[in-house]
Coordinates of C-alpha atoms in Angstrom, one line a residue:
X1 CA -10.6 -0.7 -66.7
X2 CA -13.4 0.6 -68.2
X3 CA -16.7 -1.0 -67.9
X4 CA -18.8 0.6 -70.6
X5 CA -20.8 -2.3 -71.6
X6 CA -23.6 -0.6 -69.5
X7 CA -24.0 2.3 -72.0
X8 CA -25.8 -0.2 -74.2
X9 CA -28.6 0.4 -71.5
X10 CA -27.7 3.8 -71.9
X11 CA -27.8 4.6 -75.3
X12 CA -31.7 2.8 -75.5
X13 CA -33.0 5.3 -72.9
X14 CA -31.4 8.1 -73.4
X15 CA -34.7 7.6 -76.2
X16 CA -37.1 7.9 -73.3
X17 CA -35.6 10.1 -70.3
X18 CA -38.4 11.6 -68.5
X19 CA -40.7 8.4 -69.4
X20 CA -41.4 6.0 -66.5
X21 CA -44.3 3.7 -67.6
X22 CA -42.3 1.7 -69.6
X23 CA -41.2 -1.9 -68.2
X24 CA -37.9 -2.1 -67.3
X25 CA -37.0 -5.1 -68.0
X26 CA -38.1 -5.1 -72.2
X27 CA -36.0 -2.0 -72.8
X28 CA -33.5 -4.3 -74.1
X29 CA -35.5 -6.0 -76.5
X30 CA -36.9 -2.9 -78.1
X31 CA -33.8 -1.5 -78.8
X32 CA -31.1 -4.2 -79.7
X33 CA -30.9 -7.6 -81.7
X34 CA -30.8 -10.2 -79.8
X35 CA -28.3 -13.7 -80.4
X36 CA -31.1 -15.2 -81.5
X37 CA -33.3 -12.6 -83.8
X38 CA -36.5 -13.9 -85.8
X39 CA -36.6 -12.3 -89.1
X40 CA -39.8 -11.6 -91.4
X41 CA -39.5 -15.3 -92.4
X42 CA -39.8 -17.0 -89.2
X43 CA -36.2 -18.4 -89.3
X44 CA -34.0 -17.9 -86.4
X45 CA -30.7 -15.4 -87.8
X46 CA -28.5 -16.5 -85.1
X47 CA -24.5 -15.7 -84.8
X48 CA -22.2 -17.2 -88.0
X49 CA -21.1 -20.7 -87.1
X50 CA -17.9 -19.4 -87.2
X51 CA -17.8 -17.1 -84.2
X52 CA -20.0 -19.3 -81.9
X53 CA -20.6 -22.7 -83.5
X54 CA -22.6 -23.8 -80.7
X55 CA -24.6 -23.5 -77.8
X56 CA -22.6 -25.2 -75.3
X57 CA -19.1 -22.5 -76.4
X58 CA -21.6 -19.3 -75.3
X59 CA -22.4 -20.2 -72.3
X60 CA -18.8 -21.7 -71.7
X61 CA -17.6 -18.2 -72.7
X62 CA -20.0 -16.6 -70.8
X63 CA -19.4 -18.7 -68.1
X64 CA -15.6 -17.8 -68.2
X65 CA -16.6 -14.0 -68.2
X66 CA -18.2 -14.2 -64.7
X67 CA -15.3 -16.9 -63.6
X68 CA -12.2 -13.8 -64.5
X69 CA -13.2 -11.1 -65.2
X70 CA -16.6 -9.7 -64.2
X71 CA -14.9 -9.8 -60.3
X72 CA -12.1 -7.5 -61.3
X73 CA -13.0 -5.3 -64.2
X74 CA -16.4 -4.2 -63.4
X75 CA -19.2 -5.5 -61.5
X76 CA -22.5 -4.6 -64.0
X77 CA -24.2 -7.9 -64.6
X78 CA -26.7 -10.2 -62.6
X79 CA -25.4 -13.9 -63.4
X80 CA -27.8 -15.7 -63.2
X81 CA -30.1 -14.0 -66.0
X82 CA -27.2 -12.9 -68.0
X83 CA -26.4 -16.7 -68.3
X84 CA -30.4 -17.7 -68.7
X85 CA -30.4 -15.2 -71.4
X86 CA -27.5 -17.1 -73.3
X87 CA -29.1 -20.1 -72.7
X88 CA -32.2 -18.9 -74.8
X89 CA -31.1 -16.6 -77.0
X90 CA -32.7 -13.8 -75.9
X91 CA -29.0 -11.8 -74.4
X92 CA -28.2 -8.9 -77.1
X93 CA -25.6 -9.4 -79.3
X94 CA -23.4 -6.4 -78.2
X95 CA -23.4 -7.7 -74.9
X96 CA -22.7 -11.2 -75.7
X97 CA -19.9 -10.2 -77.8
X98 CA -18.3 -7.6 -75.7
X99 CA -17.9 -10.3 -72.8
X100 CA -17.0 -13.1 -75.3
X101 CA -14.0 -10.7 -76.3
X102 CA -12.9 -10.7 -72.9
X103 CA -13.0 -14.5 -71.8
X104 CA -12.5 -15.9 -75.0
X105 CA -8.9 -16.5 -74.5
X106 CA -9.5 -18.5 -71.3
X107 CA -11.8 -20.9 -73.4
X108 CA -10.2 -24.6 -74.1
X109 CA -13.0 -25.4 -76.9
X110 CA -11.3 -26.8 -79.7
X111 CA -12.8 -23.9 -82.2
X112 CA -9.7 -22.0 -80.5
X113 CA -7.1 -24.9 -80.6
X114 CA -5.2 -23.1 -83.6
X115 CA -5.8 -19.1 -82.5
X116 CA -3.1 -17.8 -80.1
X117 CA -5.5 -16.2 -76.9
X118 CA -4.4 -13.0 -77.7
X119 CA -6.0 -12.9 -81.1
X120 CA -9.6 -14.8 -79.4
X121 CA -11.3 -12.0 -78.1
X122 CA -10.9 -9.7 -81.5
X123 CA -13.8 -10.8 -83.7
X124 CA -16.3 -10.8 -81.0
X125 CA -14.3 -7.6 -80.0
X126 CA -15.1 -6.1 -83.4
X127 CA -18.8 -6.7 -82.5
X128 CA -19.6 -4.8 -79.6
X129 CA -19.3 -1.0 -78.7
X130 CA -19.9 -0.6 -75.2
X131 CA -17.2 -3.4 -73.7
X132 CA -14.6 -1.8 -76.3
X133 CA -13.2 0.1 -73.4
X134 CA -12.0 -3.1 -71.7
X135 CA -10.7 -4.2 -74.5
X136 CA -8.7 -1.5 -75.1
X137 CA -7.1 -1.5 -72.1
X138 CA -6.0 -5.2 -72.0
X139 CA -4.0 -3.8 -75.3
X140 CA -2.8 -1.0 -74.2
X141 CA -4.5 1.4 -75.8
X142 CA -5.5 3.4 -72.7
X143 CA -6.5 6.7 -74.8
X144 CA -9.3 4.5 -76.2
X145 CA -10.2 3.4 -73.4
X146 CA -10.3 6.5 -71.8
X147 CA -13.0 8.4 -74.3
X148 CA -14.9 5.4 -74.1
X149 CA -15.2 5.3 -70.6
X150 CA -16.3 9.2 -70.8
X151 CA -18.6 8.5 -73.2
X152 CA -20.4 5.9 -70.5
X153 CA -20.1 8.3 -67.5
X154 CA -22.1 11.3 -69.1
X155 CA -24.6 8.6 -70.6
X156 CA -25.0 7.3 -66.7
X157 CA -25.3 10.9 -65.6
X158 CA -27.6 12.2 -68.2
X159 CA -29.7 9.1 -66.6
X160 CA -29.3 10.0 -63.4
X161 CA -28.5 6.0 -63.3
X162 CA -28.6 5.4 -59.7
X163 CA -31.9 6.7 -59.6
X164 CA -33.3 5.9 -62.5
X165 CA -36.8 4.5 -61.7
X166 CA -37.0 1.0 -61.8
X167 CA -40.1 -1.8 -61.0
X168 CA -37.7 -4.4 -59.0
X169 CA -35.2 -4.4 -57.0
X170 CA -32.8 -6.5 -59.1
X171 CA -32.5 -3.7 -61.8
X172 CA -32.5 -1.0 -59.1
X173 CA -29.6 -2.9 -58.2
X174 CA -27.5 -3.7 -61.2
X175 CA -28.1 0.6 -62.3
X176 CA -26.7 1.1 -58.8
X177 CA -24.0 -1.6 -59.5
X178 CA -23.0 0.1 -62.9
X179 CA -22.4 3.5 -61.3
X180 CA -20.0 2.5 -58.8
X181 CA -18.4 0.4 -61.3
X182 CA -18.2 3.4 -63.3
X183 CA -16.2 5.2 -60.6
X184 CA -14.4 2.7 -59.6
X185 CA -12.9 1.6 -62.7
X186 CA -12.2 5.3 -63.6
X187 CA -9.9 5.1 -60.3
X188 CA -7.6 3.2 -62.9
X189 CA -8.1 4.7 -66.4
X190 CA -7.6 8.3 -64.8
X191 CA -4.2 7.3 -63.1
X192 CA -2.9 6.1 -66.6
X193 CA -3.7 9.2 -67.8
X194 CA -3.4 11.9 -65.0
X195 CA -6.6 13.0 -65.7
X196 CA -9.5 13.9 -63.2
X197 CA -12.6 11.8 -62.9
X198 CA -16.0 12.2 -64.4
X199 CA -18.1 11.3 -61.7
X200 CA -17.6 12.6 -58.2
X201 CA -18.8 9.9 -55.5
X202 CA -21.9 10.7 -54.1
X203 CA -23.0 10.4 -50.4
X204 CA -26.5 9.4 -51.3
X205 CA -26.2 6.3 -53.3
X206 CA -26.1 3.1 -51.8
X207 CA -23.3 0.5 -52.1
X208 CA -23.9 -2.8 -53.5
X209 CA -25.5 -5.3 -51.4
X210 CA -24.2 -8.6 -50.2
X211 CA -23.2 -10.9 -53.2
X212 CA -25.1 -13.8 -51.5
X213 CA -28.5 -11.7 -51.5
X214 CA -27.8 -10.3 -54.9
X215 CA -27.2 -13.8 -56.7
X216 CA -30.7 -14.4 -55.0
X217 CA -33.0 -11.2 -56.9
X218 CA -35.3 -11.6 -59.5
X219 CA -37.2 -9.3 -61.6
X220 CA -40.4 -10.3 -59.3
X221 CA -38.8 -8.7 -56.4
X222 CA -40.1 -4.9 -56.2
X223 CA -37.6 -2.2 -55.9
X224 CA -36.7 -0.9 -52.1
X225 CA -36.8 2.4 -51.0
X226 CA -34.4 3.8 -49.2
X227 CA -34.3 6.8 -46.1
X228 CA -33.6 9.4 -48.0
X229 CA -34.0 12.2 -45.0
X230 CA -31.4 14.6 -44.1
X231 CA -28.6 13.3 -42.1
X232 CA -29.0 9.6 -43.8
X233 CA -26.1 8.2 -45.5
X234 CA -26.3 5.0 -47.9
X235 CA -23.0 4.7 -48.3
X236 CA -22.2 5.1 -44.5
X237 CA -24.7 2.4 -43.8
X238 CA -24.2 -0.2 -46.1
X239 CA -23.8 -3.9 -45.3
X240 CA -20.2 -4.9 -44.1
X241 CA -20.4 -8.3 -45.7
X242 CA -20.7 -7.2 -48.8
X243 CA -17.4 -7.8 -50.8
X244 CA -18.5 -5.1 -53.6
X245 CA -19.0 -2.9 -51.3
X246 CA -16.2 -3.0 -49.1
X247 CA -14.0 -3.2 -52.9
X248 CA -15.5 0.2 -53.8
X249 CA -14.5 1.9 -50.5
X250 CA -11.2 0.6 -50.8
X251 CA -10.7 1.8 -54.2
X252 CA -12.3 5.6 -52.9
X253 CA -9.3 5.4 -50.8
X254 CA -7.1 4.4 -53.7
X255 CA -8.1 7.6 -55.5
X256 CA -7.1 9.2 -52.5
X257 CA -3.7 7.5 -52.9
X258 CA -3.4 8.4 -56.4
X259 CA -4.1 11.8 -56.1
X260 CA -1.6 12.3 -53.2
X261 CA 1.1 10.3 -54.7
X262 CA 0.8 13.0 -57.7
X263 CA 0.8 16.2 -55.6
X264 CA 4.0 14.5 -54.1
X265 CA 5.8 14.9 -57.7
X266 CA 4.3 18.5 -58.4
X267 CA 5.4 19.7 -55.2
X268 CA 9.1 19.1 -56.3
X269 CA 8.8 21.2 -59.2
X270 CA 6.7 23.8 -57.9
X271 CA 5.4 25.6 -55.1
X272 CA 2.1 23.9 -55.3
X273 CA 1.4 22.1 -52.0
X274 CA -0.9 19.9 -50.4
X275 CA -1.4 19.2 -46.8
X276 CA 1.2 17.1 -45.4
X277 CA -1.1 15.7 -43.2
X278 CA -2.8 14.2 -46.3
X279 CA 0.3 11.4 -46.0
X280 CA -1.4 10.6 -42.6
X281 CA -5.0 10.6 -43.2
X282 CA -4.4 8.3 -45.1
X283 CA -2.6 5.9 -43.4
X284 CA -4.7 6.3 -40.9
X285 CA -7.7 5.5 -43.7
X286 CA -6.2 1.8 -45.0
X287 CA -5.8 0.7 -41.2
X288 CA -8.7 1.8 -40.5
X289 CA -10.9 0.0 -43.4
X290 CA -8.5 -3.5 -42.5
X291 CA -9.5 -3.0 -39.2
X292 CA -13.2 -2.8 -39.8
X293 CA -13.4 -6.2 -42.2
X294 CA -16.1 -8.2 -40.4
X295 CA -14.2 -11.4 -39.5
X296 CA -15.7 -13.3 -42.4
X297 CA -14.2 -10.5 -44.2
X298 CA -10.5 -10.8 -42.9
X299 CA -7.7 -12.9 -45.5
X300 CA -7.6 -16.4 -43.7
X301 CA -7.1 -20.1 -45.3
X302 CA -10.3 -20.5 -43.9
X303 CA -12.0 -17.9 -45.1
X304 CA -11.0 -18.4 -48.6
X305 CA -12.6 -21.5 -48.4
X306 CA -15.6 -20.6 -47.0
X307 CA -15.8 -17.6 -49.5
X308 CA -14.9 -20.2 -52.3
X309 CA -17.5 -22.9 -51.4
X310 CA -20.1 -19.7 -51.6
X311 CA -18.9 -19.0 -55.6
X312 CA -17.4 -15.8 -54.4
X313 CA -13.5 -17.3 -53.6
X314 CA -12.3 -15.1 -56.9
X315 CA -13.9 -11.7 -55.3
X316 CA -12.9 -12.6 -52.0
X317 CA -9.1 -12.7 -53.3
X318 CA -9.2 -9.5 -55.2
X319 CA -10.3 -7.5 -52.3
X320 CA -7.3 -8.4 -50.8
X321 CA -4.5 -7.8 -53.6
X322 CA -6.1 -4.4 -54.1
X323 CA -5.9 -3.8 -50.3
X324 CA -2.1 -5.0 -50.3
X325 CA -1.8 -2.7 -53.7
X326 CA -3.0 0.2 -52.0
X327 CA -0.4 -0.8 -49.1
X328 CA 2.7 -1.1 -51.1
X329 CA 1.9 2.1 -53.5
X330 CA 0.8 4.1 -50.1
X331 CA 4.0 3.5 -48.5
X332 CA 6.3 3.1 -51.7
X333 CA 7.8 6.7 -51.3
X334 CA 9.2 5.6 -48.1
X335 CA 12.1 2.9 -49.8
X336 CA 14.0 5.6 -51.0
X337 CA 14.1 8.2 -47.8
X338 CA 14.8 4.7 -45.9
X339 CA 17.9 4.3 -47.4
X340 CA 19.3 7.8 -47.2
X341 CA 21.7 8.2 -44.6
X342 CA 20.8 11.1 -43.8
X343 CA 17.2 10.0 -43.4
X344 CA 17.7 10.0 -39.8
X345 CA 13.8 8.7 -39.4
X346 CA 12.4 5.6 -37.8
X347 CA 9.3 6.2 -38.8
X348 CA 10.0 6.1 -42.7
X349 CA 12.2 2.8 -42.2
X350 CA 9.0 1.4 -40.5
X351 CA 6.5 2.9 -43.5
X352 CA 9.6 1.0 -46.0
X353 CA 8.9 -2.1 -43.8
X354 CA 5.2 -1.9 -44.5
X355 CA 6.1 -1.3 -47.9
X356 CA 7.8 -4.3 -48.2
X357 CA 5.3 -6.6 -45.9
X358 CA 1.6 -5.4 -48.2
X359 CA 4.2 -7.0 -51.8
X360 CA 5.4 -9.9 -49.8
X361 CA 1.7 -10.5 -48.5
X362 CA 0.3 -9.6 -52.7
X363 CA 2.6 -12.3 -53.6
X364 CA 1.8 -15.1 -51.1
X365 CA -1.6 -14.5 -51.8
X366 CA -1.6 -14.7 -55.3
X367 CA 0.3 -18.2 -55.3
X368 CA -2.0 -19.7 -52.5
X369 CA -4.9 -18.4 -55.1
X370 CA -2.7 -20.1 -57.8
X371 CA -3.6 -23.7 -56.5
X372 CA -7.6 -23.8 -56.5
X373 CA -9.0 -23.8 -60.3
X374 CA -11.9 -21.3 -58.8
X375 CA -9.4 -18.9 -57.1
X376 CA -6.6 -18.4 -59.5
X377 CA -5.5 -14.6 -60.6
X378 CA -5.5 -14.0 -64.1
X379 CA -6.7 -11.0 -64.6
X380 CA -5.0 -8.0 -66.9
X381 CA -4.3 -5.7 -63.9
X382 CA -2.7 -8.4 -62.1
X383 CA 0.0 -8.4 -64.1
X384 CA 0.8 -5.1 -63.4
X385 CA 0.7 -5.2 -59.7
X386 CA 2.8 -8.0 -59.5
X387 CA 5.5 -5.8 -61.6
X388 CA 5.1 -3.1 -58.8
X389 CA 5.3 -6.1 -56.0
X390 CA 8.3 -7.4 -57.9
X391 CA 10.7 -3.8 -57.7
X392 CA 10.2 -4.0 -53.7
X393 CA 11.3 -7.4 -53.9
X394 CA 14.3 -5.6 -56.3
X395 CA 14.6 -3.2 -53.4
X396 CA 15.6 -5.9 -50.9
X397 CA 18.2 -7.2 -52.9
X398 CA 19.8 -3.8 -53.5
X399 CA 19.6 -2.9 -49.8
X400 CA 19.3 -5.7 -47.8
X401 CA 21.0 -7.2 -45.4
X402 CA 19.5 -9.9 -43.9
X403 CA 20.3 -13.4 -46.3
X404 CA 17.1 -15.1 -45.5
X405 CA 15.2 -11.5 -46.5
X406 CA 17.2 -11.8 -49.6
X407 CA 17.1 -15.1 -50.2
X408 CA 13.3 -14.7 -49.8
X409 CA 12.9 -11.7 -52.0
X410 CA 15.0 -13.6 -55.3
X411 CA 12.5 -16.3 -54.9
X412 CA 9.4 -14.3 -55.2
X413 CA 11.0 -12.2 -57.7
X414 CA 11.5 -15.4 -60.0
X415 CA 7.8 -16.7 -59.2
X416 CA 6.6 -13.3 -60.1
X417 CA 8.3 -12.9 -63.2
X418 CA 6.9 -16.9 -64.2
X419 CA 3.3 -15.9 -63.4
X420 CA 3.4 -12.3 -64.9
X421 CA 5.0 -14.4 -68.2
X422 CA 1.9 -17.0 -68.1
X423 CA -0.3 -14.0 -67.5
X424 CA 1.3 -12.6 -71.2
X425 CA -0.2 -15.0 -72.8
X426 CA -3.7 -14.1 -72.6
X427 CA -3.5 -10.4 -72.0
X428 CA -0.9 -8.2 -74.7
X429 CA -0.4 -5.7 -71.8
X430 CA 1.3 -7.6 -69.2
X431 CA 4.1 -7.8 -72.0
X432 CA 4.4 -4.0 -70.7
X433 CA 4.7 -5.2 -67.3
X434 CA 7.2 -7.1 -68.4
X435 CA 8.8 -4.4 -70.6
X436 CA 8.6 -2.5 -67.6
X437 CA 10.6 -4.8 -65.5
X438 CA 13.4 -4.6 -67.5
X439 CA 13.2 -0.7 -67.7
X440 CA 13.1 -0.4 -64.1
X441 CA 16.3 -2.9 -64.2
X442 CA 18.4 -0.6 -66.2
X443 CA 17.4 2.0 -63.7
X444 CA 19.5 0.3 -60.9
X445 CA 22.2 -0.8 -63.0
X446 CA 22.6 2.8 -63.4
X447 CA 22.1 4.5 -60.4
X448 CA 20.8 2.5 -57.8
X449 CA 20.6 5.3 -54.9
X450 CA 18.4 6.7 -56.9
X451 CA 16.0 4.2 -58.4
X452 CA 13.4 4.5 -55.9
X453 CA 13.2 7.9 -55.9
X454 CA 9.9 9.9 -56.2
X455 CA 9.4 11.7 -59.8
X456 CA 7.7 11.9 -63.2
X457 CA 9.1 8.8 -64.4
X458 CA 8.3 6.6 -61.4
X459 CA 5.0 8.1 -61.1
X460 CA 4.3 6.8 -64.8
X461 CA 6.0 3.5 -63.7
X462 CA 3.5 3.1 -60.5
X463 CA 0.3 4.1 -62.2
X464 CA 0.6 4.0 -65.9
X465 CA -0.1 0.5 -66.6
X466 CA -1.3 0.5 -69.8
X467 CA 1.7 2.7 -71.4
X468 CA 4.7 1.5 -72.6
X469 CA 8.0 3.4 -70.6
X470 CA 11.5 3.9 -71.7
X471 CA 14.5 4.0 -69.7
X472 CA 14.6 6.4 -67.1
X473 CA 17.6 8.4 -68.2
X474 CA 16.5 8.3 -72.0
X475 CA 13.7 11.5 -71.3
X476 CA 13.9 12.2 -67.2
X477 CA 16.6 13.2 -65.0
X478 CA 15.6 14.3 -61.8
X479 CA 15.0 17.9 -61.1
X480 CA 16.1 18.6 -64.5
X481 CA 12.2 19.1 -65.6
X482 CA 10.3 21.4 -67.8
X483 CA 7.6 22.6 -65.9
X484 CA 5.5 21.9 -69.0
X485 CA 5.7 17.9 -68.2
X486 CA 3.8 18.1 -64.9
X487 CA 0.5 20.2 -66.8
X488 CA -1.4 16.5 -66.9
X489 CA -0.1 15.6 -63.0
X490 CA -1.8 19.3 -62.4
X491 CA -4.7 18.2 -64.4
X492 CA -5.5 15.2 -61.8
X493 CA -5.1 17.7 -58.8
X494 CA -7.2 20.4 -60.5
X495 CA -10.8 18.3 -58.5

């Protein structure tokens, strides 16, 4: 998901790169309209009526933004004065709107009683730029998305964004913030569409802090300075309690995942080959990052408490559906080789098992979150994930043979498909998800020995999520490819 709602800071010093006297914190008002403008006459020229009627529906709205989506799609704002600057007026419009587009459709203020949800988000959509990205992604339109989200990467590294000289900490923090969210959410965007990222990780740029300490900064606080001397690391020493922080090196190993999971396909078709010890590293990677969660960190009833009491439940539950996503797409290559005969491997019927264990512990997780108001998944991607979670549970009723395992698997296969349904209604692509489903369905009625296998067309089933698929027989048959078709998998490897 693309986050570029920080290339509005972007775009308004890219005007003064190179100058450093300027105070950080009015670069905003000297270069964009804010919700509440003066004009010549003195008279406030504040939003129409008609998109935001009142006072009390922008902060709800912005409210909302922070509530679902700022903890999944990107993590760029400081709450606190985003919602102070709501309050008075004083946020620019093209941010305002760009979030409003997003949680509009979560909004129960009667102004909305007679618009579907889908359709919320597209006048305020209409008025921003830089959160167009996320927008077009929750449709579907992942091309869009994708230039966009370019677009936002060479502004932050024409900036230099992470070292862009600040005078506090809190904005040295939210540039910092903004270019990890830019790689992180490019971890998605380029998986859609096989294409290699823009920015490269760096070694030297610290993760985010701890969400507790963060939701405490203000502009009064000067900026820190780091050890920058050979041998030091920020992102080696970074706080292990910070949620953020621990998301973004999960999702470095994600793009790992990706990556691998693509060479797997391209090695069919050609001799191109990558290390087989690649599979292993990175096993060895996700149990290593589980096994390093401080224990405040670690997936508990308690902890999800204690993390929800803090304001951070939402955050806390995401970290651990992407750590169960990374788990069940890791290992996903291992339910077909498990059920070959000939497989003759213990080891790939245990990487099946933990397959099937990382879905069924993404789907308990999700309906535990389902019955707190400030822990519930809603988000666009979830959707999605729960589709992938849902073909393992398909996978146990194909080959299982245990009844309680099946038994087990039909039930979360029927909650899954209720919650990815309910999830339809605010977001047009988990209609794909659902689309999907039923693709993936015809697959097995038609050849179920080979549903699971490896190739083009699940590759674009695992990781395209924003692209509409057609039945597997209708364009691929397996090793029956032109060579041509695997140029954009090539593309993602060429790094």
């Amino acid at each position: 998901m693309a986050i570029i709602a920080f290339a509005l800071h972007a775009i308004g010093r890219l005007d003064c790169v190179g100058v450093t006297d300027d105070p950080a914190p009015n670069t905003l008002e000297k270069h964009y309209e804010s919700l509440g403008n003066q004009v010549d006459d003195g008279r406030p020229r504040r939003v129409s009526s008609l998109v935001v009627p009142d006072a009390a529906l922008a902060e709800d709205l912005a409210s909302l933004y922070f509530r679902y989506m700022h903890i999944t799609f990107h993590n760029i704002f400081h709450r606190a004065t985003f919602i102070a600057q709501v309050k008075d007026s004083s946020i620019p419009k093209i941010l305002f709107f760009g979030v409003a587009g997003l949680s509009a459709r979560y909004s129960t203020h009667p102004v909305f009683a007679s618009i579907t949800p889908w359709d919320r988000g597209r006048p305020y959509r209409d008025e921003s730029c830089m959160l167009l990205a996320a927008n077009a992604s929750v449709e579907g339109d992942s091309r869009a998305e994708s230039v966009y989200q370019a677009i936002a990467s060479r502004m932050a590294m024409l900036l230099d964004l992470p070292n862009l000289p600040t005078e506090s900490v809190l904005e040295q923090e939210i540039n910092r913030r903004v270019w990890w969210s830019l790689i992180t959410t490019e971890t998605w965007s380029s998986a859609t569409q096989s294409l290699p990222r823009y920015i490269k990780p760096r070694n030297n740029v610290p993760l985010p802090i701890d969400e507790r300490r963060f939701a405490s900064l203000t502009y009064n606080m000067p900026e820190i300075q780091y050890d920058s001397s050979p041998g030091s690391s920020p992102i080696c020493n970074f706080d292990p309690h910070s949620l953020v922080a621990q998301m973004i090196r999960l999702n470095l190993l994600l793009y790992d995942i990706i990556v691998f999971l693509n060479s797997r396909v391209v090695d069919t078709q050609d001799e191109h080959s990558v290390n087989r010890s690649f599979d292993h590293e990175l096993r060895h990677s996700l149990d290593e990052w589980a096994d390093n969660l401080p224990p405040r960190l670690r997936y508990s009833e308690e902890n999800v408490i204690y993390w929800a009491d803090e304001g951070f439940g939402a955050i806390f539950i995401t970290l651990h559906i992407n750590y169960n996503h990374a788990g069940q797409l890791l290992f996903y290559q291992n339910l077909q080789s498990a059920q070959e005969q000939d497989a003759g491997d213990d080891s790939r019927q245990g990487f099946a098992q933990r397959c099937k264990q990382h879905a069924t512990n993404l789907c308990d997780l999700i309906y535990e979150a389902k019955w707190r108001p400030d822990t519930v998944v809603l988000y666009p991607l979830a959707g999605h994930i729960l589709c992938l979670a849902s073909t393992v549970q398909i996978h146990t009723l194909l080959f299982g043979i245990d009844d309680d395992e099946i038994m087990a698997a039909k039930t979360r296969l029927e909650r899954n498909f209720e919650m990815i349904s309910s999830m339809n209604n605010y977001w047009p692509m988990n209609h794909m998800s659902i689309s999907r489903l039923q693709h993936f369905h015809n697959a097995c009625l038609r050849s179920k020995d080979d549903s699971f296998r490896l190739d083009a067309w699940m590759l674009q089933f695992l990781l395209g999520f924003t692209q509409d698929i057609k039945d597997r027989d209708a364009i691929w048959t397996y090793g029956h490819r032109a060579l041509g078709e695997f140029d954009p998998l090539r593309d993602l490897l060429d790094i």
